[in-house]
CSV table of C-alpha atoms in Angstrom, one decimal:
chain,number,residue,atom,x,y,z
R,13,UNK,CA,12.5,-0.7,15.2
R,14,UNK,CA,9.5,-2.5,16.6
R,15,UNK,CA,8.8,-5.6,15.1
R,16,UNK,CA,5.6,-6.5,12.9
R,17,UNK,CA,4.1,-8.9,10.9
R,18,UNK,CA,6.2,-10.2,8.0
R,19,UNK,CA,9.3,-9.2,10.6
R,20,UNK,CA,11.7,-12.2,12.0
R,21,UNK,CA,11.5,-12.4,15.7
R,22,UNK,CA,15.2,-11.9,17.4
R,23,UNK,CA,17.1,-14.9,18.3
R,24,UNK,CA,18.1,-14.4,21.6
R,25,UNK,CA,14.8,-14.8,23.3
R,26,UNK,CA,15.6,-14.4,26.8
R,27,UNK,CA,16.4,-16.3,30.1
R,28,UNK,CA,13.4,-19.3,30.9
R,29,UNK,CA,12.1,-19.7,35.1
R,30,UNK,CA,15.2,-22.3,35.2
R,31,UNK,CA,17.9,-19.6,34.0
R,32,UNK,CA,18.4,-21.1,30.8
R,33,UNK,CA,18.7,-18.9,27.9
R,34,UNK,CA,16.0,-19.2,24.9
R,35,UNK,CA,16.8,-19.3,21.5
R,36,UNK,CA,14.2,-18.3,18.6
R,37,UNK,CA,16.4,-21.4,16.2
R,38,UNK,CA,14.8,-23.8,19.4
R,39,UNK,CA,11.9,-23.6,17.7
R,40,UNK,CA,12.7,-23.8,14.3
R,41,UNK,CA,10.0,-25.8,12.5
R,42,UNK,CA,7.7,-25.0,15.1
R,43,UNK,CA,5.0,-22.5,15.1
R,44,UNK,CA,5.5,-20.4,18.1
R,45,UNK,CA,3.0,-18.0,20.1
R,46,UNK,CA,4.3,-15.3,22.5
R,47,UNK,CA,2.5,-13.9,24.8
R,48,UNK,CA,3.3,-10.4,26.7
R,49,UNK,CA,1.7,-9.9,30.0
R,50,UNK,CA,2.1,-7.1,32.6
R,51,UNK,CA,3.0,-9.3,36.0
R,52,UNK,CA,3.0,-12.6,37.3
R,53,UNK,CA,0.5,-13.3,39.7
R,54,UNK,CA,-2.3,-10.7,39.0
R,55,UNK,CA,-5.4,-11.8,38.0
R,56,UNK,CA,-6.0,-10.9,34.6
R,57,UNK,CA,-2.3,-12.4,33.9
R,58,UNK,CA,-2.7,-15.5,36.0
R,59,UNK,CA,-6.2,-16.1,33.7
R,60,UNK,CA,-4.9,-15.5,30.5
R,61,UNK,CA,-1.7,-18.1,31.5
R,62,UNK,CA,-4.4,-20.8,33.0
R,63,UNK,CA,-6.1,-20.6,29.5
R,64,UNK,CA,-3.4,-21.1,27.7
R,65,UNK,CA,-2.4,-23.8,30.0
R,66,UNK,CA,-5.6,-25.2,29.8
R,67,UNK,CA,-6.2,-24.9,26.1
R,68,UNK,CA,-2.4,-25.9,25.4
R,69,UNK,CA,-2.8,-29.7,24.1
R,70,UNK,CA,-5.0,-28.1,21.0
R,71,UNK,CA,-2.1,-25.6,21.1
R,72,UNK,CA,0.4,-27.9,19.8
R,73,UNK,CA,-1.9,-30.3,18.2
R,74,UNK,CA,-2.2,-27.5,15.5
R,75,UNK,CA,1.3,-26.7,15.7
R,76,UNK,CA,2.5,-24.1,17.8
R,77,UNK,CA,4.4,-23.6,21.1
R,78,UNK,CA,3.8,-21.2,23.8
R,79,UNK,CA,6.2,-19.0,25.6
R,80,UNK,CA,5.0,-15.9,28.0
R,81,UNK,CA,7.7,-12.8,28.2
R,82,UNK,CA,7.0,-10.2,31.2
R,83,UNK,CA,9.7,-8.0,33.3
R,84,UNK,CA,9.2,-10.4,36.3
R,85,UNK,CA,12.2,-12.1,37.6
R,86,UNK,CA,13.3,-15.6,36.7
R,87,UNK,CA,12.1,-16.5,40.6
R,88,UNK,CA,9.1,-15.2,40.4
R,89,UNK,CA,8.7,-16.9,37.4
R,90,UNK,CA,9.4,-20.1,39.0
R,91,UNK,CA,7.3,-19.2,41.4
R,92,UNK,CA,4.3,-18.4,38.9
R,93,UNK,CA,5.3,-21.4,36.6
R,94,UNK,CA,5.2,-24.0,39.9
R,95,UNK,CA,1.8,-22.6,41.4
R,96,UNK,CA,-0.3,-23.4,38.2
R,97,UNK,CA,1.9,-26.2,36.6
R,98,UNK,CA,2.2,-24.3,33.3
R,99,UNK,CA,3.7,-26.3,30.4
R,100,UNK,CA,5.3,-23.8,28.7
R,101,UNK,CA,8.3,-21.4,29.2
R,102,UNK,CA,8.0,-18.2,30.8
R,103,UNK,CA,11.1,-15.5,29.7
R,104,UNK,CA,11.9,-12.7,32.6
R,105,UNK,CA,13.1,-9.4,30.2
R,106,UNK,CA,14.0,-7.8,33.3
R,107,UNK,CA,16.3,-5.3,30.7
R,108,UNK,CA,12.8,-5.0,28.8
R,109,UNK,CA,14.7,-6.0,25.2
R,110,UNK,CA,11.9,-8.2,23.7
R,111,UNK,CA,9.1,-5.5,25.6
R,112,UNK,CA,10.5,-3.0,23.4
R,113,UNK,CA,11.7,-5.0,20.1
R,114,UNK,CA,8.1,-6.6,19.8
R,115,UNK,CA,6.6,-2.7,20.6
R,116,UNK,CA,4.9,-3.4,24.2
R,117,UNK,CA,6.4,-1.4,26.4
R,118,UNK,CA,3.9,1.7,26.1
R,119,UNK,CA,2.6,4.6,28.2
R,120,UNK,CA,0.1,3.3,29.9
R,121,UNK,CA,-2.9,5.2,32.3
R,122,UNK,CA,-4.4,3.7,35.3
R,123,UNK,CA,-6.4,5.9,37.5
R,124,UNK,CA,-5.2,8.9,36.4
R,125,UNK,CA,-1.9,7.9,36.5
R,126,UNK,CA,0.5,8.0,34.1
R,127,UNK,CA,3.3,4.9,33.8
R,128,UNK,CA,4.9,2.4,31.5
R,129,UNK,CA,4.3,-0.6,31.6
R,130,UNK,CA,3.5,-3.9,29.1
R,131,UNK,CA,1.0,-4.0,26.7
R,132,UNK,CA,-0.9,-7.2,26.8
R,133,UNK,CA,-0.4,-8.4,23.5
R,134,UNK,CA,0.3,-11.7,21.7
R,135,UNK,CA,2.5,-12.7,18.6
R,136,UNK,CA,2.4,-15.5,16.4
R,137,UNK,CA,4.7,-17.1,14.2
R,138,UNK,CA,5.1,-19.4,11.3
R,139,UNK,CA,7.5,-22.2,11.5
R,140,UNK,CA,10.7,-19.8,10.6
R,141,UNK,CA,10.2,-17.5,13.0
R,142,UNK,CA,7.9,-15.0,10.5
R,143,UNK,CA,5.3,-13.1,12.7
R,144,UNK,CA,2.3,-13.8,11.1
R,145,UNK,CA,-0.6,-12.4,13.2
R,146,UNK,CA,-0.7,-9.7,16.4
R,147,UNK,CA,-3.6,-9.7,19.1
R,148,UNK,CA,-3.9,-6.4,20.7
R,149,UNK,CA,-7.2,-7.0,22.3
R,150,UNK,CA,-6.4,-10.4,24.4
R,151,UNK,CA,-9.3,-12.3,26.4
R,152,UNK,CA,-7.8,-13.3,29.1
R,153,UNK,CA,-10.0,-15.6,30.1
R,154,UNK,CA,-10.5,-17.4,26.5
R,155,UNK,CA,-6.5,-17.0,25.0
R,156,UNK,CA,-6.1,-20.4,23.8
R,157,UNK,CA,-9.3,-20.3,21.7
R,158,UNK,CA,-9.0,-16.7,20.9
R,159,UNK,CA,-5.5,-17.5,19.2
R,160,UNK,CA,-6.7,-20.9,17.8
R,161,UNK,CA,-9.9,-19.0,15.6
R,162,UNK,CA,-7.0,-16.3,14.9
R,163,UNK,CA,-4.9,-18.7,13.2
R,164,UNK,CA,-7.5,-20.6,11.3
């Protein structure tokens, strides 16, 4: 079943960059956004993180907390996480649970070739956990602000 809005998120999140596992009830009475993106380090991936770094302080002045979910290893995660000081947790689905529970993990084409891979796509919650809006079409380079006039 892939998850949509009105639908709980799971609450086994995942393991974080410092191999610590993430529950969904961590956040309870928080807001929460999660982010999926294809691969640490790319550029499209490390602008949409560095917005959402950037833009995090209104972020959490209106409520919500970020965490980004890709297939990438807990290093490289560390790795990524260190390089541009990001402020929020960063989940490694290496088993690609949450890429498939949340519906990412798609067919994808690039050049005439024909893969999976992760959708870019971002989830937003309510304070229990309730998805309450999708963004299919992310900006990368304007995520924070994109998400904060979503959410108005």
């Amino acid at each position: 079943m892939v998850l949509k809005i009105g639908d709980k998120i799971p609450e086994l999140l995942g393991i974080d960059a410092d191999g610590n596992e993430v529950m969904a009830s961590q956040f309870k009475g928080k807001k929460l956004v999660i982010y999926f993106y294809p691969k640490d380090n790319t550029s499209g991936c490390t602008a949409e993180a560095c917005s959402l770094s950037n833009g995090y302080d209104n972020l959490l002045k209106a409520g919500y907390a970020v965490i980004g979910v890709s297939k990438d290893s807990v290093a490289s995660h560390r790795k990524f996480s260190d390089k541009y000081s990001l402020p929020f947790k960063l989940i490694a689905d290496t088993e690609l649970v949450l890429n498939k529970a949340f519906g990412v993990w798609q067919e994808k084409k690039m050049c005439g070739k024909v893969y999976m891979g992760t959708v870019r796509t971002t989830f937003v919650t309510d304070e229990n956990g309730v998805i309450t809006h999708i963004i299919n079409k992310v900006n990368t380079k304007d995520a924070a602000n994109q998400i904060l006039k979503e959410i108005k």
